[in-house]
Short mmCIF file of C-alpha atoms in Angstrom, two decimals:
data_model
loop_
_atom_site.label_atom_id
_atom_site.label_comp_id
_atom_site.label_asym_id
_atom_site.label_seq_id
_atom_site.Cartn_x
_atom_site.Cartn_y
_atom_site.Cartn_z
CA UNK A 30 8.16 54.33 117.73
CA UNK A 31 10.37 51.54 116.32
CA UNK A 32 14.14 52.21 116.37
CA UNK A 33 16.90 50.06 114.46
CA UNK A 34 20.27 49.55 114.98
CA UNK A 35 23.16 49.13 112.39
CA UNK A 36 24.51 45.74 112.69
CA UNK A 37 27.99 47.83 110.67
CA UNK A 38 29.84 48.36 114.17
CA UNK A 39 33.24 49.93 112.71
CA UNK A 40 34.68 50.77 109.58
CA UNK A 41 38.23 51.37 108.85
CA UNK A 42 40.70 52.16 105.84
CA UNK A 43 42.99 50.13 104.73
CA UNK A 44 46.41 50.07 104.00
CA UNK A 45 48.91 47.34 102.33
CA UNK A 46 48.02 45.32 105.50
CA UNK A 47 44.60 44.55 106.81
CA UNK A 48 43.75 45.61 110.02
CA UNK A 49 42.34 41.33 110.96
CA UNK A 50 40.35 40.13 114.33
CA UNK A 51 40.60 37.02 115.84
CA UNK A 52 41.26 34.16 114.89
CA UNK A 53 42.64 35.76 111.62
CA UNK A 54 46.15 37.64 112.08
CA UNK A 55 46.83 39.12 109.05
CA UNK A 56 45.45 39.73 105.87
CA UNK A 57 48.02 41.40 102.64
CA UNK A 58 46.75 42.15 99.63
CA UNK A 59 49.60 42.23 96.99
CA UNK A 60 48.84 44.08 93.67
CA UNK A 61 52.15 44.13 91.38
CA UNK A 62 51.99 45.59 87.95
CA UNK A 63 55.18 43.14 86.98
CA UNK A 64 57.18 43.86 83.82
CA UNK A 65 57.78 41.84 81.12
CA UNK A 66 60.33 39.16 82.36
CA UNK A 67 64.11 38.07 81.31
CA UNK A 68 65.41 34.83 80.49
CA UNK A 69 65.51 33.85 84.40
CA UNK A 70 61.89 34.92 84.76
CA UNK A 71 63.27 38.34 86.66
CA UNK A 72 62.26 41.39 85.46
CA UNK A 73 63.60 42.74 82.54
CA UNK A 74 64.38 46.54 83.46
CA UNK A 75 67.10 47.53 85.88
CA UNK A 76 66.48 46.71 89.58
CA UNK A 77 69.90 48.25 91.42
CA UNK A 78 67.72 51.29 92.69
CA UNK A 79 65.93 49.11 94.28
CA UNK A 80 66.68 47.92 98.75
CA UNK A 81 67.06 44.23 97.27
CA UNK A 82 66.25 41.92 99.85
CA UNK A 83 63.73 44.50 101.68
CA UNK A 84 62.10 46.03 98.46
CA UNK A 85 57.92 46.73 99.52
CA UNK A 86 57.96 50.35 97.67
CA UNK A 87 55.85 49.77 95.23
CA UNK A 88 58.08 51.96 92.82
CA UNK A 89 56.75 51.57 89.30
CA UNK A 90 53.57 49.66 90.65
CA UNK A 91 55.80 46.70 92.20
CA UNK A 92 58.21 45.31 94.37
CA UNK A 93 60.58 42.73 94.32
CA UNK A 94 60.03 42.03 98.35
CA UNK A 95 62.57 40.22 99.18
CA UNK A 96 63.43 38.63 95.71
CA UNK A 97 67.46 38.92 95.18
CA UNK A 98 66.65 37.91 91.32
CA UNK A 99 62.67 37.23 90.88
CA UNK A 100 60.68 38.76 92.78
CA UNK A 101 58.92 37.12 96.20
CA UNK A 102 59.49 35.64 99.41
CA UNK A 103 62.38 33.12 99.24
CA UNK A 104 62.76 30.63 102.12
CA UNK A 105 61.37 31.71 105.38
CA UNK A 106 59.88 29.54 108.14
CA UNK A 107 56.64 29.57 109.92
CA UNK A 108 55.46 27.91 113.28
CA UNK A 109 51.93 28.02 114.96
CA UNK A 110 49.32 29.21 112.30
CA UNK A 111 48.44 28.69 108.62
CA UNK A 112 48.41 30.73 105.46
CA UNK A 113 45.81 30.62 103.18
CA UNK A 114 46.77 32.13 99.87
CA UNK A 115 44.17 33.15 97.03
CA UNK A 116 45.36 34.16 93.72
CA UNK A 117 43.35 36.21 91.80
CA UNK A 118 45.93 36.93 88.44
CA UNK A 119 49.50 36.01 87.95
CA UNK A 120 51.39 32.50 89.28
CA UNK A 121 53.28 32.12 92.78
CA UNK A 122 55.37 28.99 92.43
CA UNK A 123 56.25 27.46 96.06
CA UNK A 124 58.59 25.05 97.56
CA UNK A 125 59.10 24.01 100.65
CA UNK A 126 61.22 21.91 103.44
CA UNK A 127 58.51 18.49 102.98
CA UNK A 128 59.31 18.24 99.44
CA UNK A 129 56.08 19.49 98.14
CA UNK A 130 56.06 22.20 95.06
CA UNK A 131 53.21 23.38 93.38
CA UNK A 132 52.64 26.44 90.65
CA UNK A 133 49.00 28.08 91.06
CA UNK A 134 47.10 31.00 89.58
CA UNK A 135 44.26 32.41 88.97
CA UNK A 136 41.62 31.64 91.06
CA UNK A 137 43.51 28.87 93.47
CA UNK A 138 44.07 28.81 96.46
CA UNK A 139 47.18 27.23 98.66
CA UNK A 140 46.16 26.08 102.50
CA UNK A 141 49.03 25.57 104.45
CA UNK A 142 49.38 24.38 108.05
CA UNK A 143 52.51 25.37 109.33
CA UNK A 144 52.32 23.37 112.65
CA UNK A 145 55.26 22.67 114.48
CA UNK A 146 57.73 24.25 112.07
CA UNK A 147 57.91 24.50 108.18
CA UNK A 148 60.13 26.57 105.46
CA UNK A 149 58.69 27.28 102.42
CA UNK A 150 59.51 29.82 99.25
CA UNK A 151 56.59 32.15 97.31
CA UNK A 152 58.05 33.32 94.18
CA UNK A 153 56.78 34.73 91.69
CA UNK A 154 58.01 34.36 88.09
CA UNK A 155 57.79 36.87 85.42
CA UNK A 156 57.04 34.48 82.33
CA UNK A 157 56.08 36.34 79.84
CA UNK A 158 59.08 38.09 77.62
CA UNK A 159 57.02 40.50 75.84
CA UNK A 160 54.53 41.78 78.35
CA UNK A 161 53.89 42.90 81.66
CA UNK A 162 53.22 40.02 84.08
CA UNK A 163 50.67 41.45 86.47
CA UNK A 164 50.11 39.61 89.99
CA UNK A 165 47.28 39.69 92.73
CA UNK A 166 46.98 37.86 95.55
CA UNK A 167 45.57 37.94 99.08
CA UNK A 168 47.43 35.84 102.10
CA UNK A 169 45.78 35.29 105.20
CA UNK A 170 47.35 34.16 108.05
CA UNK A 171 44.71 31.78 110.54
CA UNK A 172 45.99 30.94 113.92
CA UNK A 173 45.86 27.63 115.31
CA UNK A 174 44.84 27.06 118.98
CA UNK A 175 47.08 26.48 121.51
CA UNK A 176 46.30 22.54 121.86
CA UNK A 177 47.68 22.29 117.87
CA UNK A 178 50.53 24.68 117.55
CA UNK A 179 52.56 21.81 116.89
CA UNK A 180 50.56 19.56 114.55
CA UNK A 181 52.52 18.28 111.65
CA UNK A 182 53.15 20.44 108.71
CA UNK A 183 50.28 19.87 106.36
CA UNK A 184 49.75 21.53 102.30
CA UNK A 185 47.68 21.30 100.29
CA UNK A 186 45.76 22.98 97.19
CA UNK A 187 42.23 24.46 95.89
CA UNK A 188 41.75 24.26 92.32
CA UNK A 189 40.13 27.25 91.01
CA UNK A 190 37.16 24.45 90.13
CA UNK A 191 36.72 23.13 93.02
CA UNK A 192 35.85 25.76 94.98
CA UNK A 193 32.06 26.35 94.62
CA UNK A 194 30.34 29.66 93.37
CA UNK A 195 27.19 31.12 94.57
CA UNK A 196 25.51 33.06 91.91
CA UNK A 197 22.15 35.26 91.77
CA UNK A 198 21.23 38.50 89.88
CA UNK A 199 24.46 40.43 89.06
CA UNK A 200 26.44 38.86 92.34
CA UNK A 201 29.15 35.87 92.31
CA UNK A 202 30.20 34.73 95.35
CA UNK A 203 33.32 32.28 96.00
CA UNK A 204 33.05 29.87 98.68
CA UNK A 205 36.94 29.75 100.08
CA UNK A 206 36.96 28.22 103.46
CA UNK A 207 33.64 27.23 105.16
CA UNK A 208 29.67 27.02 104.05
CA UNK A 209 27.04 29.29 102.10
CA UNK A 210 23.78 27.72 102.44
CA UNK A 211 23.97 24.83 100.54
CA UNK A 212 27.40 25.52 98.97
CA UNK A 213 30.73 23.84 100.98
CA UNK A 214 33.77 24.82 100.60
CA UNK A 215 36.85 22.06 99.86
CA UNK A 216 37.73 20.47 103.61
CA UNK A 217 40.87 22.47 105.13
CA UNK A 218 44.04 20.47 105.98
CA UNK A 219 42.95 18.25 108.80
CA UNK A 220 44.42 19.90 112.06
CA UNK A 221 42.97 23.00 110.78
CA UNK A 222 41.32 25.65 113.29
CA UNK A 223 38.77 25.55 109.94
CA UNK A 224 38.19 21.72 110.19
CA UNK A 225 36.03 22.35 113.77
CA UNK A 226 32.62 22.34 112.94
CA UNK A 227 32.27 25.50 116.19
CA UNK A 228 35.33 27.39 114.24
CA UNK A 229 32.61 28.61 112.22
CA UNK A 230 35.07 29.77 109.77
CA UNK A 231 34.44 31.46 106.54
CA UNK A 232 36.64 33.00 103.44
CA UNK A 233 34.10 34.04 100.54
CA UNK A 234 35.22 36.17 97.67
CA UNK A 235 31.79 38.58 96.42
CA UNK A 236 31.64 39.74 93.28
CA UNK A 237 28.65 42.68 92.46
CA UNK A 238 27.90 44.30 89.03
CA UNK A 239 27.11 47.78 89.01
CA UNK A 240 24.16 48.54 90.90
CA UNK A 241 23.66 44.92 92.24
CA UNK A 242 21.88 43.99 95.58
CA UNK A 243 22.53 40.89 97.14
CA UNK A 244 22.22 39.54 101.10
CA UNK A 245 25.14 37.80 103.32
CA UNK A 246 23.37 35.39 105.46
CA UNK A 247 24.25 35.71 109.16
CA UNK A 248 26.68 33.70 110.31
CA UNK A 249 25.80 30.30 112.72
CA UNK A 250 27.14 30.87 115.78
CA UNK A 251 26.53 34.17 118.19
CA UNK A 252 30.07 34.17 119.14
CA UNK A 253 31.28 34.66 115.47
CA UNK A 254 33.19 37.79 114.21
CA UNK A 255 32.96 38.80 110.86
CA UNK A 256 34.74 41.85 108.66
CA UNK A 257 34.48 42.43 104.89
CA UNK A 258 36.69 44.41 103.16
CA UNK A 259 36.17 46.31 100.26
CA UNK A 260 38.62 46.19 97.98
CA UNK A 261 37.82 46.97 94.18
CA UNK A 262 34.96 49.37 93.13
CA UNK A 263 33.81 52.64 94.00
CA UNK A 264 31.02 52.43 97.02
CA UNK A 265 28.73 49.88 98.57
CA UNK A 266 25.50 50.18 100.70
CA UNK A 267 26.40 47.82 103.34
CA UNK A 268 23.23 47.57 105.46
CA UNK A 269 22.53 51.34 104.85
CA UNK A 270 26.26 52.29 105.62
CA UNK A 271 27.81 53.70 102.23
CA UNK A 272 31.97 53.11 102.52
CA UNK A 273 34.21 53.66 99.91
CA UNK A 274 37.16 50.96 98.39
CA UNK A 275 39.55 50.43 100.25
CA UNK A 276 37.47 50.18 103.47
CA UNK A 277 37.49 47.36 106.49
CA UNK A 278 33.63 47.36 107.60
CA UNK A 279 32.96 44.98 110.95
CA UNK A 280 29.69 44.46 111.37
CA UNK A 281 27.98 42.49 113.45
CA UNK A 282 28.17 38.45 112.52
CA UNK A 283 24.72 37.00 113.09
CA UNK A 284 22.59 39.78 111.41
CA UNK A 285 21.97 39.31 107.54
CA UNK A 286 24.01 42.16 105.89
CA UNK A 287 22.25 43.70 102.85
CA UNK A 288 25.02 44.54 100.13
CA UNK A 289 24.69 47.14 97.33
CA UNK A 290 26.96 47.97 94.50
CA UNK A 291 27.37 51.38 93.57
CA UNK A 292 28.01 52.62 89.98
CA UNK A 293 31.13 50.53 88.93
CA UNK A 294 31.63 46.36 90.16
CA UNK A 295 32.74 46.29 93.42
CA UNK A 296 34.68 43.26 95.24
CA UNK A 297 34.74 42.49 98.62
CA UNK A 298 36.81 39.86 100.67
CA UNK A 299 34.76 38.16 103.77
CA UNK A 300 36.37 37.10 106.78
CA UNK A 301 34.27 35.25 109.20
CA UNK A 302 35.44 32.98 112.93
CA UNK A 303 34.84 32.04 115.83
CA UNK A 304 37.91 33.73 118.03
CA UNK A 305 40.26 31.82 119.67
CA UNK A 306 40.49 34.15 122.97
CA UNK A 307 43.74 33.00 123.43
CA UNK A 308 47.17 34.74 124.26
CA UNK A 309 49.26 35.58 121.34
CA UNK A 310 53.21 35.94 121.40
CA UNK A 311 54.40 36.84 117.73
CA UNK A 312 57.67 37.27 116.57
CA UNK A 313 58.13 37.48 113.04
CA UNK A 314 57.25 34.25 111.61
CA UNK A 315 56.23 32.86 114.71
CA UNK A 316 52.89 32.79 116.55
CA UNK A 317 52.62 31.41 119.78
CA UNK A 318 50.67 31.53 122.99
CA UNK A 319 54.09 32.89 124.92
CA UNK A 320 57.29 34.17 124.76
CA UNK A 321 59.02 31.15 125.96
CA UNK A 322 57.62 29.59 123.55
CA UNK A 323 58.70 31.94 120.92
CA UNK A 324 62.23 31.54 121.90
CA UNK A 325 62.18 27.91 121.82
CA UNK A 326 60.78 28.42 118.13
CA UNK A 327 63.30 30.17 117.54
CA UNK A 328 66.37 27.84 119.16
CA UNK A 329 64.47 24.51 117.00
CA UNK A 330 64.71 26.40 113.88
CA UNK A 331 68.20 27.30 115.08
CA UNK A 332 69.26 23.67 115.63
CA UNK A 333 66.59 21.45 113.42
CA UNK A 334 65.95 24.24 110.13
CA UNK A 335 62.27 22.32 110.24
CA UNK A 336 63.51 19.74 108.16
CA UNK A 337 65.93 21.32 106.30
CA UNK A 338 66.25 22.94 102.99
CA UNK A 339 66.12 20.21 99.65
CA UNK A 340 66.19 22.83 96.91
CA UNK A 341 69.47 24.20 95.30
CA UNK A 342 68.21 27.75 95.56
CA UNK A 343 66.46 30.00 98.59
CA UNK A 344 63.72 31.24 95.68
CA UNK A 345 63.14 28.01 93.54
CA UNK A 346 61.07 28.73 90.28
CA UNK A 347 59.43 26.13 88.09
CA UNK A 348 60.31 27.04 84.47
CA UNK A 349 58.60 29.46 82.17
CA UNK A 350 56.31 26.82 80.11
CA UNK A 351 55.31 24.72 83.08
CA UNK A 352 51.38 24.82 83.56
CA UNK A 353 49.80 24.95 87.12
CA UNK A 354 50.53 21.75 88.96
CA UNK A 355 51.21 20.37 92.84
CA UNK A 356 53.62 17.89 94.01
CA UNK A 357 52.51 16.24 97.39
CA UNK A 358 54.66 15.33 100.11
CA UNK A 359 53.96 11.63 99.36
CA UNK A 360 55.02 12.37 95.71
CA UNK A 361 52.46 12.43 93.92
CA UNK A 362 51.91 15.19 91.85
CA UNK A 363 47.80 16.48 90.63
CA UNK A 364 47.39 19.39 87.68
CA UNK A 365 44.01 21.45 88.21
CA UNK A 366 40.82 19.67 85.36
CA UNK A 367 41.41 23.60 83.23
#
């Protein structure tokens, strides 16, 4: 008699944050239903019943976080990891303590390596005056290993268009971080856990019609973990497992997963790396491999501010006509081909 075995290994709901394996440690989806914006690209209905500074309640389909005026994350350091931020609707505009700036949307993606110590501002500005200014993003937070928690601070930016797209019958697949058969993602920043060829690391965005079928390949290395999360649709056949949205499925890395759509488009978010297996000490906005070394994070913010702080404001915005644009550490400043 011949007997298979599910390579779906656990499946989990999910909640505003994403339950994450190594080496990811965190994964937030943020979906804001904005309103229509003021002249200081805030939003235009009162706000004073709102925890300002500490605002994730979602009231009204939103939150300001921990916007004082517009809403986002003003300055806040990082040391030890990266965040990789894809946009899917709306524009973050960020700052931060090298200099560099950049306003993104739809479809980019930001890839920053927070190293040794950086401060940077998300915020994101309500432009539009006479309509709701919807957002949707997803931030992932990758760790770095031990041997480059304190590379030098490194950004940089994904075009919507440069990111490649895999497409067959009724699926789209974009290729984030890492490799789909032929298809290679942009290269990460260069001290990047992502820039080892053994990382193995992957970020796709999949994209099924109603009703679609279409195969992840397994991954390369036997050591790789891999989760997708199902985030927008109704249900998918994951290699004979049927979960609902808003489920976490881990499944098993090196066996090809068979997807299928259900009766409405579903999306699903892949994770994919080879873990670290390292100790991790976090605190806040730190991730290290101990808690000395969180303290002394902590006492060289304290005493250095990574740099310091060049903007006039905590939650810098870039204007209300401004189009999507990045200015480098070195000064020079790129604007996406569309």
């Amino acid at each position: 008699m011949n007997t298979t075995t599910s390579p779906v290994r656990e499946t989990v709901e999910l909640g505003p944050r994403w339950p994450t394996i190594d080496p990811f440690l965190f994964c937030a989806h943020h979906d804001d239903d904005y309103p229509a914006g003021n002249d200081v690209l805030a939003p235009a209905v009162p706000v004073d019943d709102r925890e300002l500074g500490m605002d994730f309640s979602g009231q009204d389909g939103w939150s300001m976080y921990h916007g004082l005026v517009v809403p986002g994350f003003p300055q806040h350091p990082h040391r030890g990891f990266e965040t990789v931020t894809f946009v899917r609707q709306g524009v973050i505009d960020h700052s931060d303590s090298l200099g560099a700036a950049a306003r993104f949307g739809r479809g980019d993606v930001q890839w920053l390596t927070a190293g040794r110590g950086i401060v940077h501002a998300e915020m994101f500005p309500l432009r539009d005056r006479t309509q709701k200014n919807p957002l949707e993003l997803f931030q992932i937070w990758l760790n770095l290993p031990s041997a480059d928690k304190m590379v030098d601070p490194y950004f940089t930016m994904f075009w919507d268009g440069d990111m490649p797209i895999v497409r067959a019958d009724g699926a789209e697949i974009t290729v984030v971080a890492g490799q789909l058969g032929d298809e290679i993602a942009p290269p990460p920043p260069p001290d990047s856990y992502a820039a080892r060829p053994h990382a193995d690391i992957a970020i796709l965005h999949i994209r099924l019609d109603a009703g679609a079928t279409w195969t992840l390949p397994g991954a390369r290395g036997p050591e790789t973990a891999r989760v997708l999360y199902v985030f927008e649709g109704d249900t998918v056949d994951v290699a004979g497992t049927v979960v609902s949205n808003d489920t976490g499925v881990l499944v098993d890395a090196t066996a090809a997963i068979a997807l299928g759509a259900g009766g409405r488009e579903v999306e699903i978010l892949v994770l994919q790396g080879r873990p670290l297996a390292e100790p991790v000490a976090q605190y806040g906005p730190f991730v290290m491999n101990t808690h000395d070394e969180i303290e002394q994070a902590f006492l060289d913010y304290r005493e250095t501010g990574f740099g310091g702080w060049p903007w006039s404001e905590d939650g810098p915005t870039h204007g209300r006509e401004r189009e999507r644009f990045a200015q480098h550490v070195d000064g020079r400043v790129e604007q996406p081909a569309s």
